[in-house]
Amino acid sequence: MLLFQAIMFTGAAFVDEVHLRSAGYSTRRAARKAFYQRTRLLYDFDYEVDRLAVIQALLLMTYWDDTTDDEKDSWHWMSVVISLSGTIGLHRNPENSTMSIKRQRLWKRIWWSSLMRDRLVALARRHPARIKEGDYDVPMLIMTDFEFEAVADDITCIPSDCALARSIDMQRQMAILCIEKANLCLCVGHILSAQYAAVNNNIGARDVDGNLNPSTVLVPRNEDCSAGEFRLCDLELAQWYQGLPNEAIYRSPTPLELATGNASLVVHRALLHMIYNATVSALHWPRVHPESSTTLSLRDQSHQKVHHAASEISSLASSLKDHNLAHYLPTTGVSVLLPAMINHLFDNKSFDQQTRTKSMKGLRACMEVTKSLQAAYGSVDSAIDILHMTAQESDVNINLSDEQLPDVKLEDSTYQYSALNKPAPVLTPPPDNSSDAIFVEDDDVARDLQTFLAANTPPDSEDNGLSPGMFGYRDGLSGGRDFEVDFESLINLDAGADRGDPTVAQPESAPGLIRGCLV
């Protein structure tokens, strides 16, 4: 029952809203909250005695992103998952046990699901990863670890248009995406260790409501990591991308692919590449900082890669929107879209007309996709608040001029890794005698941005659950939504990298299931 309710909670984010309303729920958020509360109640009363099932349910509970009145967020549930995993030996190679082959494979899938969640939570919230490299000896997932079985056509409880359940080939492709995501999460762990340092700040401090503030966060290191360590991380990411099998490379879907039920594969491929580009940005961001000891040429290269990563995220988001698939993104989509939008705002400082135009196109695409997710995720409200504060902290001016920027298409999302190294327009800063303010010049984009920033109240809610705090708003771990903000290190490019404030923390992804393995 516990695991069933957890699956229902996760699925409520994606099921057709017609079914939710017929079940008596007024909104998608209301349905998610009801199923989450049921799951948590069953857990609190120790209803489930099978600890493996408890771990699976808790992994799904880490996708709860609205913690306005609850301190038990994704970070809390992830810590419980890891603790329980240690008590049953889930972190040890099951091949050395007497378990059946089928159960060994199940344990491997659940362990790697836990590691992927740990890495993505750490990347999103800028917290240290809890699972260290030497803490486990479970081998990497392989294809034989998955169970493929087509549901018979006479089983009517599964809709006939659910192609994934009835196609072994599609299940095989989904397994490949899961394996590639697991390998990417290993890269994420290496990058967070190399480029970021754990800082204990405000230990025991409480916010205005008496909630404990986070004490350990990741911030860019005071000094750059060694050039060799940086190159190893960059090379590891490049090798991961270049080694992607054909099934894991994102291409804009054809009408035939969508008509034959491949939409779920399209969304998961796009999400995989969005996470990859967010990881590229996390690797190169500390080197973009003015106080970085990196040479100017290397800093420009990192700046271009951060810029390119934001453009690719926008392109992927735009492709999903064009095919009416964007609303199927999990909360990971919100966490990668927000920094992309912030980067697009700052690209308006460029003197290059094409760079400014592309940034506005990208900003519009990100805003539209983010708004499409607001009905399901409370983290979208926080993203809007953070973007609004970004504009205020950075002196962003919305210029509703009559000038229409030329139409520039977003870059094709079917890209190769070599595209990251192609020449990009240099983001030339404004001259000394000009204003540092950012001007959003396109009329439609400017109006969209104003509307987007104004829409910061959750549906069916009188307020956004945020209260005054360090930056004017309460962060996620302090009882607000699943974000923490350090505008000095995230937004203000003139700020030092050695500040002890929390960095931006973003919500995490919702899962897909393949026989007990989160994708």
Short mmCIF file of C-alpha atoms in Angstrom, two decimals:
data_model
loop_
_atom_site.label_atom_id
_atom_site.label_comp_id
_atom_site.label_asym_id
_atom_site.label_seq_id
_atom_site.Cartn_x
_atom_site.Cartn_y
_atom_site.Cartn_z
CA MET A 1 0.00 0.00 0.00
CA LEU A 2 2.83 2.43 0.83
CA LEU A 3 4.56 1.95 -2.51
CA PHE A 4 1.24 2.06 -4.37
CA GLN A 5 0.36 5.44 -2.86
CA ALA A 6 3.87 6.74 -3.66
CA ILE A 7 3.44 5.71 -7.29
CA MET A 8 0.04 7.40 -7.40
CA PHE A 9 1.61 10.58 -5.96
CA THR A 10 4.29 10.59 -8.66
CA GLY A 11 1.86 9.77 -11.47
CA ALA A 12 -0.51 12.56 -10.49
CA ALA A 13 1.92 15.04 -12.06
CA PHE A 14 1.45 13.51 -15.50
CA VAL A 15 -2.00 11.91 -15.75
CA ASP A 16 -4.66 13.72 -17.76
CA GLU A 17 -6.25 16.30 -15.49
CA VAL A 18 -9.70 15.12 -16.57
CA HIS A 19 -9.18 11.95 -14.55
CA LEU A 20 -8.03 13.94 -11.52
CA ARG A 21 -11.11 16.14 -11.61
CA SER A 22 -13.40 13.14 -12.00
CA ALA A 23 -11.76 11.72 -8.86
CA GLY A 24 -12.70 14.86 -6.96
CA TYR A 25 -9.48 16.89 -7.06
CA SER A 26 -9.83 20.56 -7.96
CA THR A 27 -6.27 20.96 -9.28
CA ARG A 28 -3.27 18.84 -10.14
CA ARG A 29 -1.40 20.28 -7.17
CA ALA A 30 -4.25 19.29 -4.87
CA ALA A 31 -4.08 15.72 -6.17
CA ARG A 32 -0.31 15.52 -5.71
CA LYS A 33 -0.55 16.89 -2.18
CA ALA A 34 -3.31 14.43 -1.22
CA PHE A 35 -1.38 11.41 -2.48
CA TYR A 36 1.83 12.66 -0.87
CA GLN A 37 0.10 13.08 2.48
CA ARG A 38 -1.34 9.57 2.25
CA THR A 39 2.09 8.17 1.48
CA ARG A 40 3.71 10.04 4.32
CA LEU A 41 1.00 8.99 6.77
CA LEU A 42 1.53 5.33 5.89
CA TYR A 43 5.27 5.78 6.37
CA ASP A 44 4.92 7.62 9.69
CA PHE A 45 2.75 4.80 11.05
CA ASP A 46 5.23 2.11 9.91
CA TYR A 47 2.57 0.46 7.78
CA GLU A 48 5.11 -1.23 5.46
CA VAL A 49 7.49 -3.77 6.98
CA ASP A 50 9.43 -4.58 3.80
CA ARG A 51 12.37 -2.18 3.97
CA LEU A 52 13.08 -2.51 0.26
CA ALA A 53 9.55 -1.34 -0.52
CA VAL A 54 9.98 1.49 1.99
CA ILE A 55 13.14 2.61 0.18
CA GLN A 56 11.33 2.61 -3.16
CA ALA A 57 8.48 4.66 -1.71
CA LEU A 58 10.84 7.15 -0.06
CA LEU A 59 12.69 7.63 -3.34
CA LEU A 60 9.42 8.69 -4.90
CA MET A 61 8.69 10.99 -1.95
CA THR A 62 11.88 12.92 -2.73
CA TYR A 63 9.96 14.42 -5.65
CA TRP A 64 7.69 16.43 -3.36
CA ASP A 65 8.63 20.02 -4.19
CA ASP A 66 6.18 22.10 -2.13
CA THR A 67 7.56 22.38 1.41
CA THR A 68 5.96 25.67 2.48
CA ASP A 69 4.62 24.10 5.66
CA ASP A 70 6.87 21.06 5.95
CA GLU A 71 10.58 20.79 6.75
CA LYS A 72 10.72 17.20 5.48
CA ASP A 73 11.85 17.94 1.94
CA SER A 74 13.77 16.00 -0.69
CA TRP A 75 17.02 16.36 1.27
CA HIS A 76 15.41 14.81 4.33
CA TRP A 77 13.85 11.89 2.46
CA MET A 78 17.07 11.23 0.59
CA SER A 79 18.98 10.93 3.85
CA VAL A 80 16.43 8.38 5.10
CA VAL A 81 16.79 6.41 1.86
CA ILE A 82 20.56 6.20 2.24
CA SER A 83 20.31 5.27 5.91
CA LEU A 84 17.86 2.46 5.23
CA SER A 85 19.92 1.29 2.26
CA GLY A 86 22.91 0.86 4.54
CA THR A 87 20.94 -1.20 7.05
CA ILE A 88 19.98 -3.82 4.45
CA GLY A 89 23.27 -3.75 2.53
CA LEU A 90 21.81 -2.28 -0.64
CA HIS A 91 25.14 -0.55 -1.28
CA ARG A 92 26.98 -3.86 -1.56
CA ASN A 93 27.43 -5.94 -4.71
CA PRO A 94 24.40 -8.29 -4.73
CA GLU A 95 26.30 -10.77 -6.89
CA ASN A 96 28.18 -11.80 -3.75
CA SER A 97 24.93 -12.75 -2.03
CA THR A 98 22.75 -15.86 -2.10
CA MET A 99 19.80 -13.96 -3.54
CA SER A 100 18.15 -15.14 -6.73
CA ILE A 101 19.33 -13.55 -9.99
CA LYS A 102 16.02 -11.74 -10.35
CA ARG A 103 16.29 -10.19 -6.89
CA GLN A 104 19.95 -9.27 -7.41
CA ARG A 105 18.96 -7.29 -10.49
CA LEU A 106 16.16 -5.56 -8.59
CA TRP A 107 18.59 -4.51 -5.85
CA LYS A 108 21.01 -3.13 -8.44
CA ARG A 109 18.30 -1.05 -10.07
CA ILE A 110 17.11 0.36 -6.77
CA TRP A 111 20.65 1.17 -5.62
CA TRP A 112 21.48 3.05 -8.81
CA SER A 113 18.13 4.81 -8.58
CA SER A 114 19.23 6.01 -5.13
CA LEU A 115 22.61 7.17 -6.41
CA MET A 116 21.04 9.05 -9.32
CA ARG A 117 18.63 10.80 -6.98
CA ASP A 118 21.46 11.66 -4.59
CA ARG A 119 23.54 13.24 -7.37
CA LEU A 120 20.63 15.17 -8.89
CA VAL A 121 19.47 16.45 -5.50
CA ALA A 122 23.04 17.57 -4.80
CA LEU A 123 23.33 19.29 -8.20
CA ALA A 124 19.96 20.98 -7.83
CA ARG A 125 20.27 22.10 -4.23
CA ARG A 126 24.05 22.67 -4.26
CA HIS A 127 24.52 20.36 -1.30
CA PRO A 128 27.33 17.81 -1.02
CA ALA A 129 26.46 14.39 -2.42
CA ARG A 130 25.74 11.99 0.43
CA ILE A 131 26.95 8.86 -1.37
CA LYS A 132 30.72 8.93 -1.80
CA GLU A 133 32.67 6.99 -4.41
CA GLY A 134 34.14 4.54 -1.90
CA ASP A 135 30.88 3.91 -0.07
CA TYR A 136 29.57 1.24 -2.43
CA ASP A 137 30.74 -1.54 -4.73
CA VAL A 138 27.60 -2.15 -6.79
CA PRO A 139 28.58 -2.57 -10.47
CA MET A 140 27.17 -0.22 -13.10
CA LEU A 141 23.82 -1.17 -14.58
CA ILE A 142 23.83 -3.28 -17.74
CA MET A 143 21.02 -4.28 -20.06
CA THR A 144 20.55 -7.71 -18.48
CA ASP A 145 19.70 -6.00 -15.17
CA PHE A 146 16.36 -4.94 -16.65
CA GLU A 147 13.26 -7.06 -17.13
CA PHE A 148 11.48 -6.61 -20.44
CA GLU A 149 7.96 -7.90 -20.86
CA ALA A 150 5.16 -6.81 -23.16
CA VAL A 151 1.73 -6.48 -21.59
CA ALA A 152 -0.84 -8.65 -23.34
CA ASP A 153 -3.45 -6.86 -25.43
CA ASP A 154 -6.30 -8.43 -23.46
CA ILE A 155 -5.25 -6.64 -20.26
CA THR A 156 -7.69 -3.76 -20.44
CA CYS A 157 -6.70 -1.97 -17.22
CA ILE A 158 -3.73 -0.56 -19.16
CA PRO A 159 -4.92 1.75 -21.96
CA SER A 160 -4.40 0.48 -25.48
CA ASP A 161 -2.42 3.61 -26.40
CA CYS A 162 0.23 2.88 -23.75
CA ALA A 163 2.83 1.77 -26.29
CA LEU A 164 5.69 1.53 -23.78
CA ALA A 165 3.95 -1.21 -21.80
CA ARG A 166 3.39 -3.26 -24.93
CA SER A 167 6.67 -2.73 -26.76
CA ILE A 168 9.82 -4.55 -25.67
CA ASP A 169 11.88 -2.40 -28.05
CA MET A 170 10.68 0.80 -26.37
CA GLN A 171 11.40 -0.69 -22.94
CA ARG A 172 14.90 -1.53 -24.15
CA GLN A 173 15.45 2.06 -25.30
CA MET A 174 14.20 3.37 -21.93
CA ALA A 175 16.68 1.09 -20.17
CA ILE A 176 19.50 2.52 -22.29
CA LEU A 177 18.48 6.02 -21.23
CA CYS A 178 18.52 4.91 -17.60
CA ILE A 179 22.05 3.52 -17.91
CA GLU A 180 23.30 6.68 -19.62
CA LYS A 181 21.71 8.82 -16.92
CA ALA A 182 23.48 6.75 -14.25
CA ASN A 183 26.82 7.31 -15.98
CA LEU A 184 26.09 11.04 -16.28
CA CYS A 185 25.34 11.20 -12.56
CA LEU A 186 28.82 9.84 -11.87
CA CYS A 187 30.18 12.81 -13.82
CA VAL A 188 27.98 15.12 -11.74
CA GLY A 189 29.54 13.80 -8.55
CA HIS A 190 33.08 14.33 -9.84
CA ILE A 191 32.30 17.90 -10.93
CA LEU A 192 30.72 18.89 -7.62
CA SER A 193 33.78 17.56 -5.80
CA ALA A 194 36.26 19.32 -8.09
CA GLN A 195 34.66 22.74 -8.54
CA TYR A 196 32.69 23.26 -5.35
CA ALA A 197 33.52 23.17 -1.66
CA ALA A 198 31.24 22.38 1.28
CA VAL A 199 30.81 25.34 3.61
CA ASN A 200 29.22 25.29 7.06
CA ASN A 201 27.45 28.56 7.64
CA ASN A 202 24.75 29.74 10.02
CA ILE A 203 24.95 26.52 12.04
CA GLY A 204 21.90 26.36 14.27
CA ALA A 205 20.51 29.60 12.85
CA ARG A 206 16.77 29.91 12.43
CA ASP A 207 14.62 32.04 10.19
CA VAL A 208 11.85 34.39 11.30
CA ASP A 209 9.46 31.45 11.68
CA GLY A 210 11.84 29.48 13.87
CA ASN A 211 12.81 26.96 11.20
CA LEU A 212 16.41 25.78 10.99
CA ASN A 213 18.41 27.22 8.11
CA PRO A 214 20.71 24.94 6.09
CA SER A 215 24.20 24.69 7.54
CA THR A 216 26.16 22.86 4.82
CA VAL A 217 26.05 24.02 1.22
CA LEU A 218 28.31 23.95 -1.82
CA VAL A 219 29.92 27.14 -3.09
CA PRO A 220 32.49 27.65 -5.86
CA ARG A 221 35.96 27.08 -4.45
CA ASN A 222 38.03 30.08 -3.36
CA GLU A 223 40.73 28.96 -5.76
CA ASP A 224 40.25 27.11 -9.01
CA CYS A 225 40.64 23.38 -8.96
CA SER A 226 43.83 22.23 -10.63
CA ALA A 227 43.91 22.55 -14.40
CA GLY A 228 44.44 18.81 -14.65
CA GLU A 229 41.40 18.03 -12.50
CA PHE A 230 39.27 20.46 -14.48
CA ARG A 231 40.36 18.92 -17.79
CA LEU A 232 39.57 15.44 -16.48
CA CYS A 233 36.03 16.51 -15.62
CA ASP A 234 35.62 18.23 -18.98
CA LEU A 235 37.01 15.20 -20.79
CA GLU A 236 34.76 12.86 -18.82
CA LEU A 237 31.70 14.84 -19.90
CA ALA A 238 32.90 14.93 -23.51
CA GLN A 239 33.50 11.18 -23.54
CA TRP A 240 30.08 10.55 -22.04
CA TYR A 241 28.42 12.62 -24.75
CA GLN A 242 30.47 11.26 -27.63
CA GLY A 243 29.82 7.70 -26.44
CA LEU A 244 26.04 8.04 -26.38
CA PRO A 245 24.31 5.25 -28.31
CA ASN A 246 21.95 6.23 -31.06
CA GLU A 247 18.93 5.52 -28.84
CA ALA A 248 20.02 8.23 -26.38
CA ILE A 249 20.64 11.06 -28.88
CA TYR A 250 17.87 13.63 -28.98
CA ARG A 251 16.26 14.42 -32.30
CA SER A 252 13.15 16.40 -32.97
CA PRO A 253 10.41 13.74 -33.25
CA THR A 254 8.52 13.09 -36.46
CA PRO A 255 4.71 12.96 -36.53
CA LEU A 256 4.92 9.21 -37.09
CA GLU A 257 7.03 8.73 -33.96
CA LEU A 258 4.54 10.66 -31.87
CA ALA A 259 1.60 8.84 -33.42
CA THR A 260 3.11 5.46 -32.54
CA GLY A 261 3.50 6.23 -28.85
CA ASN A 262 7.13 7.36 -28.67
CA ALA A 263 6.34 10.57 -26.75
CA SER A 264 7.68 9.20 -23.45
CA LEU A 265 11.02 8.36 -25.07
CA VAL A 266 11.21 11.84 -26.58
CA VAL A 267 10.66 13.50 -23.19
CA HIS A 268 13.24 11.31 -21.43
CA ARG A 269 15.84 11.93 -24.16
CA ALA A 270 15.28 15.67 -23.94
CA LEU A 271 15.51 15.59 -20.14
CA LEU A 272 18.76 13.61 -20.29
CA HIS A 273 20.33 16.26 -22.54
CA MET A 274 18.97 19.11 -20.42
CA ILE A 275 20.64 17.59 -17.36
CA TYR A 276 23.84 17.18 -19.37
CA ASN A 277 23.87 20.85 -20.36
CA ALA A 278 23.11 21.90 -16.78
CA THR A 279 26.12 19.81 -15.72
CA VAL A 280 28.32 21.51 -18.32
CA SER A 281 27.19 24.85 -16.94
CA ALA A 282 27.93 23.76 -13.35
CA LEU A 283 31.45 22.74 -14.38
CA HIS A 284 32.32 25.97 -16.18
CA TRP A 285 30.40 28.49 -14.08
CA PRO A 286 33.10 29.01 -11.41
CA ARG A 287 35.62 29.83 -14.16
CA VAL A 288 33.41 32.57 -15.55
CA HIS A 289 33.71 34.46 -12.29
CA PRO A 290 35.82 37.66 -12.56
CA GLU A 291 37.82 36.76 -9.45
CA SER A 292 38.73 33.36 -10.86
CA SER A 293 42.47 32.90 -11.33
CA THR A 294 41.80 31.35 -14.74
CA THR A 295 43.46 33.07 -17.70
CA LEU A 296 41.29 35.35 -19.80
CA SER A 297 41.28 32.98 -22.79
CA LEU A 298 40.18 30.01 -20.67
CA ARG A 299 37.58 32.17 -18.97
CA ASP A 300 36.18 33.16 -22.37
CA GLN A 301 36.00 29.49 -23.37
CA SER A 302 34.08 28.65 -20.21
CA HIS A 303 31.83 31.67 -20.76
CA GLN A 304 30.99 30.43 -24.24
CA LYS A 305 30.21 26.94 -22.95
CA VAL A 306 27.91 28.31 -20.24
CA HIS A 307 26.21 30.43 -22.90
CA HIS A 308 25.93 27.47 -25.26
CA ALA A 309 24.53 25.22 -22.52
CA ALA A 310 21.76 27.74 -21.82
CA SER A 311 20.99 27.94 -25.54
CA GLU A 312 20.76 24.16 -25.82
CA ILE A 313 18.43 23.92 -22.82
CA SER A 314 16.20 26.54 -24.44
CA SER A 315 16.29 24.69 -27.75
CA LEU A 316 15.31 21.41 -26.14
CA ALA A 317 12.53 23.11 -24.19
CA SER A 318 11.28 24.79 -27.35
CA SER A 319 11.23 21.48 -29.21
CA LEU A 320 9.14 19.86 -26.47
CA LYS A 321 6.76 22.82 -26.46
CA ASP A 322 6.34 22.69 -30.21
CA HIS A 323 5.28 19.03 -29.94
CA ASN A 324 3.01 19.65 -26.93
CA LEU A 325 5.21 17.56 -24.64
CA ALA A 326 6.66 20.19 -22.31
CA HIS A 327 4.03 19.65 -19.61
CA TYR A 328 5.33 16.09 -19.17
CA LEU A 329 8.66 17.34 -17.83
CA PRO A 330 9.32 16.48 -14.17
CA THR A 331 10.55 19.06 -11.67
CA THR A 332 14.08 18.63 -12.99
CA GLY A 333 12.89 20.68 -15.94
CA VAL A 334 12.27 23.64 -13.64
CA SER A 335 15.71 23.33 -12.06
CA VAL A 336 17.53 23.45 -15.41
CA LEU A 337 15.30 26.10 -16.97
CA LEU A 338 15.84 28.68 -14.22
CA PRO A 339 19.63 29.11 -14.62
CA ALA A 340 19.16 29.08 -18.39
CA MET A 341 16.71 31.99 -18.10
CA ILE A 342 19.11 33.89 -15.87
CA ASN A 343 21.91 33.36 -18.39
CA HIS A 344 19.68 34.63 -21.17
CA LEU A 345 19.00 37.80 -19.19
CA PHE A 346 22.71 38.47 -18.82
CA ASP A 347 23.40 37.76 -22.48
CA ASN A 348 21.58 41.01 -23.17
CA LYS A 349 24.75 42.82 -22.08
CA SER A 350 26.39 41.67 -25.29
CA PHE A 351 27.06 44.17 -28.04
CA ASP A 352 26.45 41.41 -30.55
CA GLN A 353 22.94 41.82 -31.99
CA GLN A 354 22.54 38.15 -32.84
CA THR A 355 23.55 37.09 -29.32
CA ARG A 356 20.96 39.42 -27.80
CA THR A 357 18.30 38.21 -30.21
CA LYS A 358 18.98 34.54 -29.54
CA SER A 359 18.97 35.15 -25.81
CA MET A 360 15.52 36.71 -26.03
CA LYS A 361 14.21 33.84 -28.13
CA GLY A 362 15.65 31.43 -25.59
CA LEU A 363 14.19 33.39 -22.68
CA ARG A 364 10.74 33.29 -24.25
CA ALA A 365 10.94 29.53 -24.85
CA CYS A 366 12.02 28.90 -21.26
CA MET A 367 9.30 31.12 -19.84
CA GLU A 368 6.58 29.38 -21.84
CA VAL A 369 7.71 25.92 -20.79
CA THR A 370 8.11 26.96 -17.16
CA LYS A 371 4.61 28.42 -17.11
CA SER A 372 3.23 25.15 -18.52
CA LEU A 373 4.63 23.34 -15.46
CA GLN A 374 3.15 25.72 -12.89
CA ALA A 375 -0.12 23.82 -12.55
CA ALA A 376 1.76 20.80 -11.19
CA TYR A 377 4.81 22.05 -9.31
CA GLY A 378 5.11 24.51 -6.46
CA SER A 379 8.77 24.95 -7.34
CA VAL A 380 7.70 26.99 -10.39
CA ASP A 381 6.40 29.70 -8.06
CA SER A 382 9.80 29.89 -6.43
CA ALA A 383 11.50 29.99 -9.84
CA ILE A 384 9.37 32.98 -10.79
CA ASP A 385 10.19 34.70 -7.51
CA ILE A 386 13.89 34.07 -8.00
CA LEU A 387 13.78 35.39 -11.56
CA HIS A 388 11.95 38.46 -10.30
CA MET A 389 14.58 39.02 -7.61
CA THR A 390 17.29 38.45 -10.21
CA ALA A 391 15.87 41.29 -12.28
CA GLN A 392 15.75 43.55 -9.23
CA GLU A 393 19.22 42.68 -7.93
CA SER A 394 20.75 43.03 -11.40
CA ASP A 395 18.95 46.19 -12.49
CA VAL A 396 17.10 44.63 -15.41
CA ASN A 397 15.13 47.19 -17.35
CA ILE A 398 12.20 46.11 -19.49
CA ASN A 399 12.41 48.34 -22.57
CA LEU A 400 9.16 48.28 -24.54
CA SER A 401 10.58 49.89 -27.65
CA ASP A 402 9.16 49.84 -31.15
CA GLU A 403 12.33 48.19 -32.45
CA GLN A 404 11.68 44.62 -33.59
CA LEU A 405 14.62 42.29 -33.45
CA PRO A 406 15.27 40.17 -36.54
CA ASP A 407 13.89 36.65 -36.44
CA VAL A 408 16.64 34.27 -35.39
CA LYS A 409 15.86 30.58 -34.98
CA LEU A 410 17.08 28.71 -31.94
CA GLU A 411 19.87 26.28 -32.63
CA ASP A 412 18.86 22.77 -33.69
CA SER A 413 18.67 20.47 -30.69
CA THR A 414 20.22 17.60 -32.65
CA TYR A 415 23.78 18.50 -31.82
CA GLN A 416 27.13 16.79 -31.47
CA TYR A 417 29.59 17.47 -28.66
CA SER A 418 31.92 19.22 -31.10
CA ALA A 419 29.30 21.93 -31.32
CA LEU A 420 30.31 23.01 -27.83
CA ASN A 421 33.71 23.98 -29.16
CA LYS A 422 32.52 25.96 -32.12
CA PRO A 423 33.23 29.71 -32.24
CA ALA A 424 30.60 31.71 -30.41
CA PRO A 425 30.01 35.47 -30.35
CA VAL A 426 32.11 37.04 -27.61
CA LEU A 427 29.86 38.44 -24.91
CA THR A 428 31.41 41.90 -24.93
CA PRO A 429 30.63 43.89 -21.78
CA PRO A 430 29.21 47.39 -22.06
CA PRO A 431 31.67 50.27 -22.40
CA ASP A 432 32.65 52.11 -19.24
CA ASN A 433 30.43 55.07 -20.02
CA SER A 434 27.30 52.98 -20.49
CA SER A 435 24.78 51.72 -17.98
CA ASP A 436 25.17 48.23 -16.58
CA ALA A 437 21.45 47.72 -16.76
CA ILE A 438 20.08 44.96 -18.98
CA PHE A 439 17.55 46.04 -21.58
CA VAL A 440 15.00 43.54 -22.88
CA GLU A 441 14.36 45.02 -26.30
CA ASP A 442 11.85 42.72 -27.98
CA ASP A 443 8.28 43.96 -27.37
CA ASP A 444 6.64 40.53 -27.16
CA VAL A 445 9.36 39.05 -24.98
CA ALA A 446 9.33 42.06 -22.68
CA ARG A 447 5.57 41.80 -22.21
CA ASP A 448 5.85 38.05 -21.68
CA LEU A 449 8.53 38.62 -19.06
CA GLN A 450 6.41 41.17 -17.23
CA THR A 451 3.43 38.81 -17.24
CA PHE A 452 5.62 35.90 -16.19
CA LEU A 453 7.11 37.77 -13.25
CA ALA A 454 3.72 39.03 -12.19
CA ALA A 455 2.27 35.51 -12.09
CA ASN A 456 4.00 34.50 -8.89
CA THR A 457 0.96 33.38 -6.94
CA PRO A 458 0.23 29.65 -7.01
CA PRO A 459 -3.14 28.54 -8.36
CA ASP A 460 -5.89 28.53 -5.75
CA SER A 461 -3.64 30.21 -3.20
CA GLU A 462 -3.75 33.61 -1.60
CA ASP A 463 0.01 33.90 -1.25
CA ASN A 464 3.16 32.28 -2.49
CA GLY A 465 4.29 30.94 0.85
CA LEU A 466 7.43 33.03 0.90
CA SER A 467 8.29 35.35 3.75
CA PRO A 468 11.03 37.92 4.27
CA GLY A 469 14.44 36.41 4.82
CA MET A 470 18.09 36.85 3.92
CA PHE A 471 17.33 38.02 0.38
CA GLY A 472 13.80 39.24 0.98
CA TYR A 473 12.30 35.76 0.66
CA ARG A 474 12.46 32.60 2.72
CA ASP A 475 14.39 29.71 1.21
CA GLY A 476 13.18 26.16 0.71
CA LEU A 477 14.95 24.48 3.64
CA SER A 478 13.68 27.19 5.95
CA GLY A 479 10.09 26.26 5.21
CA GLY A 480 9.68 27.96 1.85
CA ARG A 481 9.81 26.16 -1.45
CA ASP A 482 12.65 24.06 -2.71
CA PHE A 483 15.11 26.85 -3.47
CA GLU A 484 17.99 28.59 -1.75
CA VAL A 485 19.48 31.74 -3.13
CA ASP A 486 22.92 33.28 -3.21
CA PHE A 487 22.53 36.18 -5.60
CA GLU A 488 26.08 37.29 -4.98
CA SER A 489 27.65 34.15 -6.45
CA LEU A 490 24.89 33.23 -8.91
CA ILE A 491 23.94 36.55 -10.42
CA ASN A 492 26.35 39.32 -9.58
CA LEU A 493 29.34 38.59 -11.80
CA ASP A 494 31.35 41.16 -9.87
CA ALA A 495 30.98 39.33 -6.55
CA GLY A 496 33.61 37.17 -4.90
CA ALA A 497 33.43 33.39 -5.08
CA ASP A 498 34.33 32.89 -1.46
CA ARG A 499 31.07 33.93 0.12
CA GLY A 500 29.49 31.53 2.53
CA ASP A 501 25.87 32.08 1.48
CA PRO A 502 23.88 29.21 -0.02
CA THR A 503 23.91 28.94 -3.80
CA VAL A 504 20.81 28.52 -5.85
CA ALA A 505 19.14 25.26 -4.97
CA GLN A 506 16.70 23.84 -7.45
CA PRO A 507 14.08 21.13 -7.36
CA GLU A 508 14.65 17.68 -8.67
CA SER A 509 13.18 15.41 -11.26
CA ALA A 510 10.16 13.19 -11.08
CA PRO A 511 10.73 9.56 -11.90
CA GLY A 512 9.84 7.13 -14.62
CA LEU A 513 9.70 3.49 -13.64
CA ILE A 514 11.23 0.48 -15.34
CA ARG A 515 10.61 -2.52 -13.15
CA GLY A 516 11.72 -0.82 -9.96
CA CYS A 517 14.36 1.48 -11.48
CA LEU A 518 13.94 5.25 -11.51
CA VAL A 519 14.80 6.99 -14.76
#
